[in-house]
Short mmCIF file of C-alpha atoms in Angstrom, two decimals:
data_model
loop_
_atom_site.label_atom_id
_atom_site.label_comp_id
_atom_site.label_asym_id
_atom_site.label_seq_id
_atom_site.Cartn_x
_atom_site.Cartn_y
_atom_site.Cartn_z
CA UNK A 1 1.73 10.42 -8.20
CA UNK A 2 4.45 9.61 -10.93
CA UNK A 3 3.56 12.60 -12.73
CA UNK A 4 3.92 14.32 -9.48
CA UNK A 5 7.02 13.02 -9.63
CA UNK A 6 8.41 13.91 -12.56
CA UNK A 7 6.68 17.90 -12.33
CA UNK A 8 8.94 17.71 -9.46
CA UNK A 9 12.11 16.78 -10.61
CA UNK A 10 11.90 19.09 -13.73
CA UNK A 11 11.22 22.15 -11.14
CA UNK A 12 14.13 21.44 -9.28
CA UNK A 13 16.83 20.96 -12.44
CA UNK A 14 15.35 23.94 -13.85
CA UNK A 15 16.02 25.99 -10.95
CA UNK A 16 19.57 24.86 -10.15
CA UNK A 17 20.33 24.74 -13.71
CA UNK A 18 19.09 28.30 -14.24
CA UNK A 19 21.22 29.53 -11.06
CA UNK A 20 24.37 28.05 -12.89
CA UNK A 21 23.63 29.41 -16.59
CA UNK A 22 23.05 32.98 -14.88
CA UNK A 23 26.44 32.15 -12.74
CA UNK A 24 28.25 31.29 -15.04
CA UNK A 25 26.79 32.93 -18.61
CA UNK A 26 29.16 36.11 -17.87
CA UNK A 27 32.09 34.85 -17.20
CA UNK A 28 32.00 33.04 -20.89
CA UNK A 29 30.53 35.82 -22.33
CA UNK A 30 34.09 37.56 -20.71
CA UNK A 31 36.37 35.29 -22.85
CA UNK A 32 35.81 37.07 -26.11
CA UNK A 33 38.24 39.70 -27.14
CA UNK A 34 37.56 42.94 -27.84
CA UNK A 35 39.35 42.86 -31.12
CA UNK A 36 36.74 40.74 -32.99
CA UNK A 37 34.21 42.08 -35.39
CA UNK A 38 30.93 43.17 -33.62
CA UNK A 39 29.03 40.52 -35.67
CA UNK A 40 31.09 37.84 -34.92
CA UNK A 41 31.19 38.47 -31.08
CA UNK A 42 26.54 39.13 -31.52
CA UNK A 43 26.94 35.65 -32.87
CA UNK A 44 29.02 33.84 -30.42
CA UNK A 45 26.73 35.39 -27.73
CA UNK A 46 23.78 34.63 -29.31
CA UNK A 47 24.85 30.91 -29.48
CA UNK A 48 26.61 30.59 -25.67
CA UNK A 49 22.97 32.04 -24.81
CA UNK A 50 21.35 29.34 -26.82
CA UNK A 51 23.16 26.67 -25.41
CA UNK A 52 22.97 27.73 -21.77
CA UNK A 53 19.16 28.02 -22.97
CA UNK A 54 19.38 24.36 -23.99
CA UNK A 55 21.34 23.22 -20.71
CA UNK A 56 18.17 24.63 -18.89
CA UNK A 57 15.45 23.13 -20.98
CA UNK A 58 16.70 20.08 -23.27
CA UNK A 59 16.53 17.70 -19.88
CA UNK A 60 13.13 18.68 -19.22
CA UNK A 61 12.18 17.48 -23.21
CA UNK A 62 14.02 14.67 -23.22
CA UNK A 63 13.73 12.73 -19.79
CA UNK A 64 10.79 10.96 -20.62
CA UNK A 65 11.55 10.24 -24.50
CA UNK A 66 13.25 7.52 -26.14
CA UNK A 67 16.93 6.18 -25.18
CA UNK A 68 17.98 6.96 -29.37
CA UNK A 69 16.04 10.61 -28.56
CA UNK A 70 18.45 11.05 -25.31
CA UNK A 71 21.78 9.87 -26.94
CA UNK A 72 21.46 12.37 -29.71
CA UNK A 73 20.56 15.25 -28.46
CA UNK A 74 23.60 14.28 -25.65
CA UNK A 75 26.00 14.12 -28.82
CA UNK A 76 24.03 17.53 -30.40
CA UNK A 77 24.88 18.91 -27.18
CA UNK A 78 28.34 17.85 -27.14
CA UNK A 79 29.21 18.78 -30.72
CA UNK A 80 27.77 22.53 -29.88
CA UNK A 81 29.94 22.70 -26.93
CA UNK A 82 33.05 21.79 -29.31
CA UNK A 83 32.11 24.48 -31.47
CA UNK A 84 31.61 27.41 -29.29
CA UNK A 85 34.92 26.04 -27.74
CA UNK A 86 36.53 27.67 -30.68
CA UNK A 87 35.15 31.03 -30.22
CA UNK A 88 35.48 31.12 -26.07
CA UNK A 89 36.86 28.83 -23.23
CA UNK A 90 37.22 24.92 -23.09
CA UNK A 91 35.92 24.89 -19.55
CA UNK A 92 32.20 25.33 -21.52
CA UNK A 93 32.30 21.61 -21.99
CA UNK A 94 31.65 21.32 -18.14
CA UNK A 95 28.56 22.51 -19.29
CA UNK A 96 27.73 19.23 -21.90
CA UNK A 97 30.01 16.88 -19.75
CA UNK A 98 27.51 17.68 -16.22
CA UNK A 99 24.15 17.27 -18.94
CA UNK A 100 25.11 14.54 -20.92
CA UNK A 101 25.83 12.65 -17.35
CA UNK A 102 21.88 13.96 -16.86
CA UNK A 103 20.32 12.56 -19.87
CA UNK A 104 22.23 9.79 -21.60
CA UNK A 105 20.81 6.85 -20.03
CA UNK A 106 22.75 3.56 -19.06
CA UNK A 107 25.71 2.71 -20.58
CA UNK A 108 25.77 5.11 -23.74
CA UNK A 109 26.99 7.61 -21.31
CA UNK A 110 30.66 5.86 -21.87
CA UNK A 111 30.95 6.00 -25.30
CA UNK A 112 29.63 9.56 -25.00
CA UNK A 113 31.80 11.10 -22.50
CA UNK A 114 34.81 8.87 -23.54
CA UNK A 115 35.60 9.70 -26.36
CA UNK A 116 34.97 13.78 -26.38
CA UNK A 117 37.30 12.84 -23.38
CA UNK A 118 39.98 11.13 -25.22
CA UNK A 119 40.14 14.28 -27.62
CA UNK A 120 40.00 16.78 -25.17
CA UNK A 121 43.42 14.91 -24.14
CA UNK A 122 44.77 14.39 -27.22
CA UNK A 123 44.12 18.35 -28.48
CA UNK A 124 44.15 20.27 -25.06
CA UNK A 125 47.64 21.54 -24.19
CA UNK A 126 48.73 20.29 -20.60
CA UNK A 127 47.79 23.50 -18.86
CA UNK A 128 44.59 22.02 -19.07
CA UNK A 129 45.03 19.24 -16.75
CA UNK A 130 42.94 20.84 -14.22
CA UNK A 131 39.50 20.85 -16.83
CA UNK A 132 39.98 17.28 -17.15
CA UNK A 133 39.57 16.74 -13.69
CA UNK A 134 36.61 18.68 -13.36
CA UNK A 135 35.32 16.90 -16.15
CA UNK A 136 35.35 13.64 -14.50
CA UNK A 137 34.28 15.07 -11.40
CA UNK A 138 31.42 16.78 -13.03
CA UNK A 139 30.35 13.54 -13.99
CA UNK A 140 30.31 11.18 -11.54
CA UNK A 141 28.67 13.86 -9.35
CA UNK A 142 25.78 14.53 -11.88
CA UNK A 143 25.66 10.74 -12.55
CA UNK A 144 25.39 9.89 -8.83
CA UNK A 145 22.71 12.62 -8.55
CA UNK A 146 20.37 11.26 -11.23
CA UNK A 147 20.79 7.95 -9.38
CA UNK A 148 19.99 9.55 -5.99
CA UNK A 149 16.57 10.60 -7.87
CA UNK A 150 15.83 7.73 -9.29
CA UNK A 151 16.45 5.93 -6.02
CA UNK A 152 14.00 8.72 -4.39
CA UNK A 153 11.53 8.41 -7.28
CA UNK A 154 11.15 4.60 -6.60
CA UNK A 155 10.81 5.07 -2.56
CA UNK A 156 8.35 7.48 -3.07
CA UNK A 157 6.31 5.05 -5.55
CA UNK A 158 6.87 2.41 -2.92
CA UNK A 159 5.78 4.51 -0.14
CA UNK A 160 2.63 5.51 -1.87
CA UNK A 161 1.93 1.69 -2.90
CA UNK A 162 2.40 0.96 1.27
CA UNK A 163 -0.22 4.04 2.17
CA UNK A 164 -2.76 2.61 -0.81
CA UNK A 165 -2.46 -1.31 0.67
CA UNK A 166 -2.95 -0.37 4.07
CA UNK A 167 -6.24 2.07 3.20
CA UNK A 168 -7.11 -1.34 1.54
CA UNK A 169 -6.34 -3.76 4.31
CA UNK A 170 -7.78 -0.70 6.69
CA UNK A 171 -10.81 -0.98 4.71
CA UNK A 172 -11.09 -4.85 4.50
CA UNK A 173 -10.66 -5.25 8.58
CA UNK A 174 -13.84 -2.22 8.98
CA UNK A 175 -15.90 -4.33 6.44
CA UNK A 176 -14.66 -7.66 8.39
CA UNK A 177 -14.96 -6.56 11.98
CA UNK A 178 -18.43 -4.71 11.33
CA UNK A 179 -19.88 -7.64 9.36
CA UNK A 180 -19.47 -9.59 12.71
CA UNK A 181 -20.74 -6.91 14.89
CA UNK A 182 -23.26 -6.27 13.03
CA UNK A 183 -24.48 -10.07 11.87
CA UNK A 184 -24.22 -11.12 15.68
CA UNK A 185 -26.02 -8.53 17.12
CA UNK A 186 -28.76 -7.78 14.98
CA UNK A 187 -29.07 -11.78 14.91
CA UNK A 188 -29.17 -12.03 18.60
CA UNK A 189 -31.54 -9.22 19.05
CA UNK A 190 -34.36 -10.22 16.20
CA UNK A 191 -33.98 -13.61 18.39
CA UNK A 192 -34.90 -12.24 21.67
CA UNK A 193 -37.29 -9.65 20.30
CA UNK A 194 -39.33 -12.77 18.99
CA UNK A 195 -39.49 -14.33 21.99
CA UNK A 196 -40.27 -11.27 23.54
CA UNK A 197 -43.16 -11.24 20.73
CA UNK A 198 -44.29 -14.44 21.13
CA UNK A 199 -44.38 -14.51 25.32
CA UNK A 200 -46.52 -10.94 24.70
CA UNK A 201 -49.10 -12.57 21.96
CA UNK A 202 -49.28 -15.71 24.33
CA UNK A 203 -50.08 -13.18 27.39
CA UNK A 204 -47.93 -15.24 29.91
CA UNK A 205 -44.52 -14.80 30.86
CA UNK A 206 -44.90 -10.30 30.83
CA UNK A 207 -42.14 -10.18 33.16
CA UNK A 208 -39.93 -12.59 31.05
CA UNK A 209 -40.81 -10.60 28.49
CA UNK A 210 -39.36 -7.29 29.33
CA UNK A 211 -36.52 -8.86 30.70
CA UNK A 212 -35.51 -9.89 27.02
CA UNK A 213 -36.84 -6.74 25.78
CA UNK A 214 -34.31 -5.33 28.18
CA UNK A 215 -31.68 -7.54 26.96
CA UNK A 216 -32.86 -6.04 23.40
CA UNK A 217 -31.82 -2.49 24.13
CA UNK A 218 -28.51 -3.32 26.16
CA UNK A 219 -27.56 -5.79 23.08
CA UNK A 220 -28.14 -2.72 20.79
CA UNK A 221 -26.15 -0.38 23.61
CA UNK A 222 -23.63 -2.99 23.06
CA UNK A 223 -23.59 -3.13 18.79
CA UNK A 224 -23.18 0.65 19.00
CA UNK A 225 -20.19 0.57 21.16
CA UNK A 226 -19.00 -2.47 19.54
CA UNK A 227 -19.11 -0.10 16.06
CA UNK A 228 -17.35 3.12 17.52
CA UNK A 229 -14.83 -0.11 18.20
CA UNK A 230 -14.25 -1.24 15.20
CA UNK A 231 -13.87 1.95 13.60
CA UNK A 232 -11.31 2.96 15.84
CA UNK A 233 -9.62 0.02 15.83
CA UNK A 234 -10.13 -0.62 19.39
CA UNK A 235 -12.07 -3.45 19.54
CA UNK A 236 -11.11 -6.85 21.16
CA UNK A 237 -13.01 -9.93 21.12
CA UNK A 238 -12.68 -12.27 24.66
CA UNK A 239 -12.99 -16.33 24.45
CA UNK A 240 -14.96 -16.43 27.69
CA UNK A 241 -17.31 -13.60 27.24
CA UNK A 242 -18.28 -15.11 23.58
CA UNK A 243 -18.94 -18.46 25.11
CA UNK A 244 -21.42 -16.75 27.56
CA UNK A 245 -23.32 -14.28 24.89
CA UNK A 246 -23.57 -17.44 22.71
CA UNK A 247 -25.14 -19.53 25.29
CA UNK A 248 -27.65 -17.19 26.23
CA UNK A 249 -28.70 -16.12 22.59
CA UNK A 250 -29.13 -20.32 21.95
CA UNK A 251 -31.05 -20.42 24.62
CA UNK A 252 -33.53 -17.26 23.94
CA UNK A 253 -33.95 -19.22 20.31
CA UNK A 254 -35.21 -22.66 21.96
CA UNK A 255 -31.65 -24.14 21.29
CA UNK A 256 -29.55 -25.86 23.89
CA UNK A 257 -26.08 -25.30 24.43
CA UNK A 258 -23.76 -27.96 25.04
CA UNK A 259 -20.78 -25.26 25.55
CA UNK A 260 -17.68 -26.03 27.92
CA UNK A 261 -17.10 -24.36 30.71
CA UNK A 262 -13.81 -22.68 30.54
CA UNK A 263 -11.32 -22.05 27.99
CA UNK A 264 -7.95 -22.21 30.16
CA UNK A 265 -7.49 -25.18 26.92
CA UNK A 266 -6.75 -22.67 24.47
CA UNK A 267 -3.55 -21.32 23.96
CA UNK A 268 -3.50 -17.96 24.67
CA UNK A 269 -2.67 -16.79 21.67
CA UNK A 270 -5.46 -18.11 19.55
CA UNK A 271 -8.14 -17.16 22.15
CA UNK A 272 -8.94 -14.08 20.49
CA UNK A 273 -9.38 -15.01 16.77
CA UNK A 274 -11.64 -18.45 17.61
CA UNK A 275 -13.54 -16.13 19.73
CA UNK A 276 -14.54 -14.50 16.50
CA UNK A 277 -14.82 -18.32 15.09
CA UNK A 278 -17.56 -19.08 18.02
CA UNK A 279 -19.24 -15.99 17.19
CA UNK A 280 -19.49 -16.73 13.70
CA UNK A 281 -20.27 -20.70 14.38
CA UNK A 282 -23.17 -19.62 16.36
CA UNK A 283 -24.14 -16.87 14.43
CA UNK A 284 -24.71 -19.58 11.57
CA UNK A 285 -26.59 -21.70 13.20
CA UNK A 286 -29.29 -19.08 14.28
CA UNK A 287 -29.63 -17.59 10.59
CA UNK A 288 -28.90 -20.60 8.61
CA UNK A 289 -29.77 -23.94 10.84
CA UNK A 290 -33.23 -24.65 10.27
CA UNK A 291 -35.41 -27.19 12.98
CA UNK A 292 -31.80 -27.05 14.83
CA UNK A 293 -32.87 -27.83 18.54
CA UNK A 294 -28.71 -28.39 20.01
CA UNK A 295 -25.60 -26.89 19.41
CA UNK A 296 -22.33 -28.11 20.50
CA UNK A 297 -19.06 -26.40 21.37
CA UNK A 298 -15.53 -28.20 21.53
CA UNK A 299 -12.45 -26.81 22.55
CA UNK A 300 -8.53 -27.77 22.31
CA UNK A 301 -5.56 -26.13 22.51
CA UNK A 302 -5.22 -25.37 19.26
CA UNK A 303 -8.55 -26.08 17.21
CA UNK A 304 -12.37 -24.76 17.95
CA UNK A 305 -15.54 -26.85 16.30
CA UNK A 306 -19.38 -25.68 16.05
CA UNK A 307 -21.56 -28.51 15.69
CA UNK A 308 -25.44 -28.64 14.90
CA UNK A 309 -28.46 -31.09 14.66
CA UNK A 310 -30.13 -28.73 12.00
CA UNK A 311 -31.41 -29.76 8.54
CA UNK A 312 -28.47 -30.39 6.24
CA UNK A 313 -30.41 -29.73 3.24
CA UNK A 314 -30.99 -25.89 3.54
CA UNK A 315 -27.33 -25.92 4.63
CA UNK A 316 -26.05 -27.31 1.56
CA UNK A 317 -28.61 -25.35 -0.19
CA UNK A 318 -26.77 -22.26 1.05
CA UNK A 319 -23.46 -21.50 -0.35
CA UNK A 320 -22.45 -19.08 1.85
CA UNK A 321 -22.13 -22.01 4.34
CA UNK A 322 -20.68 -24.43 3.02
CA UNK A 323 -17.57 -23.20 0.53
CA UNK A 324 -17.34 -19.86 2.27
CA UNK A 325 -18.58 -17.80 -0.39
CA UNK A 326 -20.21 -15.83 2.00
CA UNK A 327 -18.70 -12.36 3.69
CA UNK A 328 -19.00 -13.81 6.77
CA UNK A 329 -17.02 -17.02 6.47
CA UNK A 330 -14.61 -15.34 4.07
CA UNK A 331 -13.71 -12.65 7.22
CA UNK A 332 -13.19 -15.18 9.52
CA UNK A 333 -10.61 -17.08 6.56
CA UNK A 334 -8.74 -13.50 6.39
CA UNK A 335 -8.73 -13.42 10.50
CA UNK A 336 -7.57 -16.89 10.95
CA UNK A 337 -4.89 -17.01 8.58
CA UNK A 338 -3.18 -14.14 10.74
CA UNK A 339 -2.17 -17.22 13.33
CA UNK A 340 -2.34 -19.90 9.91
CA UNK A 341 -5.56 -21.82 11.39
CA UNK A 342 -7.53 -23.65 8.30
CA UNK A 343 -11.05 -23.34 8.35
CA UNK A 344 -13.54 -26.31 7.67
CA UNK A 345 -17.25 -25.52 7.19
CA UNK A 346 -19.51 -28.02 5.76
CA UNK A 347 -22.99 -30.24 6.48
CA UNK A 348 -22.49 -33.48 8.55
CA UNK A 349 -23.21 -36.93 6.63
CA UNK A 350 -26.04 -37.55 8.80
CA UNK A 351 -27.22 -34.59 9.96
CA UNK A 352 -26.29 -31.08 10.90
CA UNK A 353 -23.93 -28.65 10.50
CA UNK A 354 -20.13 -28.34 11.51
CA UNK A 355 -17.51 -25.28 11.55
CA UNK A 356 -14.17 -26.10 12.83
CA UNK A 357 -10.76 -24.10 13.33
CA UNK A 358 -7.63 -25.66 13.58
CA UNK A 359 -4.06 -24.39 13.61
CA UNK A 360 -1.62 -27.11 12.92
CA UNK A 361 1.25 -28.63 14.58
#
C-alpha cells in the first residue's frame, strides 16, 4: 500500500507540475529579445526547456533517495535557475523556490532558500519587491502542501493498519465463537447419540431412544443456526438457556447436575460472557473428565465456577486443561478479558476438576 502511495503522489505532482511548465514555459520563452544571436536565444530555450523538464521529473527521482541526494540536486536546481536568470526573467526562480520547498527535507530547506533569498535582496533592484513576496509565498504554500501529504500518507497507512487488525480480530472472534459452537454441540450430540446407541443395543427404553435421537437432529438444527450466527456476527449467548442445555446434556451422559436455579445473581453485564464460561466448563468435563459421575455449578455476582468429581490424573495429563493451552480455554481468556474477568482452570487437590471466572472488585 506504501508503494501505492507513493505511485500516487508522483502522478499527481507530475500532472500539476506539467500544467504549470506548459503555463508558464511561454511566457519565459517571451522574455528574450529579438536582437540576440539565433544561437544564443536556441540555447537559452533549450536550457529553460530543460529545467522546466527537471521541475517536472527531478521530484519524482529524488523523493525517495537520500537527504545529501535531495539537498544537492535542490542547490543544482537553484544554481540553474540563477543562471538562466541572466538570459530571461528573475521571476524563474519561483520555479526552484516552489521545488526546493518540495524536495529539501527538514531543516536544510533554510539554509537553502535563505540565502538565494538574501541575494536576491541584496542584487535585485527594488522594483522587485513584489518577486520576493511571491517567493515566500511560494514556499510556505509548497511546504505546507508536502506536509498535507505526508499527513495523508500516514492516515492512509493508519487506516489500512485499522482495516488489517480488525480482518484479524474479525477472524479470531469466527475461529473463537465457532470453536464453541462447534465443541458444544458436536459434544452434546455424540453424548446423546450413545445413549441412544446403547438404549437400542440393550433393546429397552425404544421410545427413550428416539426421543434423544430427536434431540440429536434438533441439536444439529441448532449448531447450524448457531454457525450462520457466528458468521454473521449475530449470535448471542443467554445465562439461563446455557444452564438448561448443560443440565440436560450431564444428564444424557450419566452425570448429575448440581446447577442453581436462576441467575438473577449475576450482574447483568457479565451474564453473557460466563454463559460462554458454563458452556465451556461443561463442555470440559464431558470430553476431558473421565469416571466424573457430578458436576457442580456456582454462581455470584461477579464470578462463575465449574466443579467436577472426575479423575485428576487425565486432567493434569491434558494440557489443554489445565494452563489453557488449548483453543478452547484460550477463547474464553480473549472473551473474558473484554469485561477483565481472570480465568482459573486447574485439577482439585483431592479430586476433580475446577474452572472458575471472576471479575474483580
Amino acid at each position: 500500500m506504501t508503494d501505492q502511495i507513493v505511485r500516487d503522489n508522483h502522478r499527481g505532482w507530475i500532472a500539476s507540475a506539467s500544467f504549470f511548465v506548459l503555463f508558464m514555459l511561454p511566457a519565459m520563452v517571451g522574455q528574450f529579445g529579438v536582437d540576440r544571436p539565433v544561437w544564443a536565444t536556441g540555447l537559452a530555450v533549450g536550457g529553460l526547456v530543460l529545467y522546466g523538464v527537471g521541475y517536472v521529473l527531478l521530484p519524482v527521482a529524488v523523493w525517495r533517495a537520500s537527504t545529501s541526494w535531495q539537498v544537492s540536486v535542490g542547490v543544482a536546481y537553484m544554481g540553474a535557475a540563477a543562471a538562466l536568470s541572466t538570459v530571461a526573467t528573475p521571476y524563474i526562480f519561483i520555479w526552484a523556490f516552489a521545488l526546493c520547498a518540495v524536495i529539501v527535507p527538514g531543516w536544510w530547506m533554510i539554509p537553502v532558500h535563505g540565502v538565494t533569498f538574501l541575494v536576491l535582496v541584496i542584487v535585485l533592484p527594488g522594483s522587485y519587491m513584489g518577486l520576493l513576496v511571491i517567493l515566500l509565498s511560494v514556499t510556505l504554500l509548497c511546504r505546507a502542501v508536502v506536509h498535507m501529504i505526508d499527513v495523508n500518507r500516514e492516515l492512509r497507512l493508519a487506516r489500512d493498519q485499522v482495516t488489517a487488525l480488525a480482518v484479524a480480530d474479525e477472524r479470531g472472534r469466527i475461529a473463537r465463537d465457532l470453536h464453541d459452537v462447534l465443541g458444544h454441540s458436536l459434544t452434546t450430540v455424540t453424548v446423546k447419540a450413545g445413549l441412544a446407541r446403547r438404549m437400542l443395543e440393550a433393546g429397552v427404553g425404544i421410545d427413550r431412544a428416539l426421543a434423544e435421537m430427536r434431540d440429536v437432529e434438533r441439536l444439529s438444527q441448532q449448531a447450524l443456526a448457531d454457525i450462520t450466527a457466528t458468521v454473521s456476527g449475530e449470535r448471542a449467548a443467554s445465562l439461563a438457556a446455557e444452564l438448561v442445555g448443560a443440565k440436560e446434556v450431564l444428564r444424557a451422559a450419566g452425570i448429575d447436575a448440581d446447577f442453581p436455579l436462576a441467575v438473577d445473581d449475576v450482574a447483568p453485564e457479565y451474564q453473557e460472557a460466563f454463559a460462554f464460561a458454563l458452556r465451556e466448563g461443561v463442555t470440559n468435563v464431558l470430553r476431558h473428565s473421565a469416571g466424573a459421575t457430578r458436576c457442580e455449578v456456582r454462581l455470584g455476582g461477579s464470578w462463575l465456577e465449574v466443579r467436577d468429581d472426575g479423575d485428576p490424573v487425565p486432567a493434569a495429563a491434558n494440557p489443554s486443561r489445565v494452563d489453557g493451552g488449548g483453543n478452547g480455554l484460550t477463547g474464553l481468556s480473549q472473551r473474558l478479558g473484554g469485561i477483565g474477568a481472570r480465568l482459573e482452570a486447574g485439577p482439585l487437590p483431592s479430586q476433580g476438576f475446577r474452572l472458575r471466572v471472576e471479575v474483580p472488585a
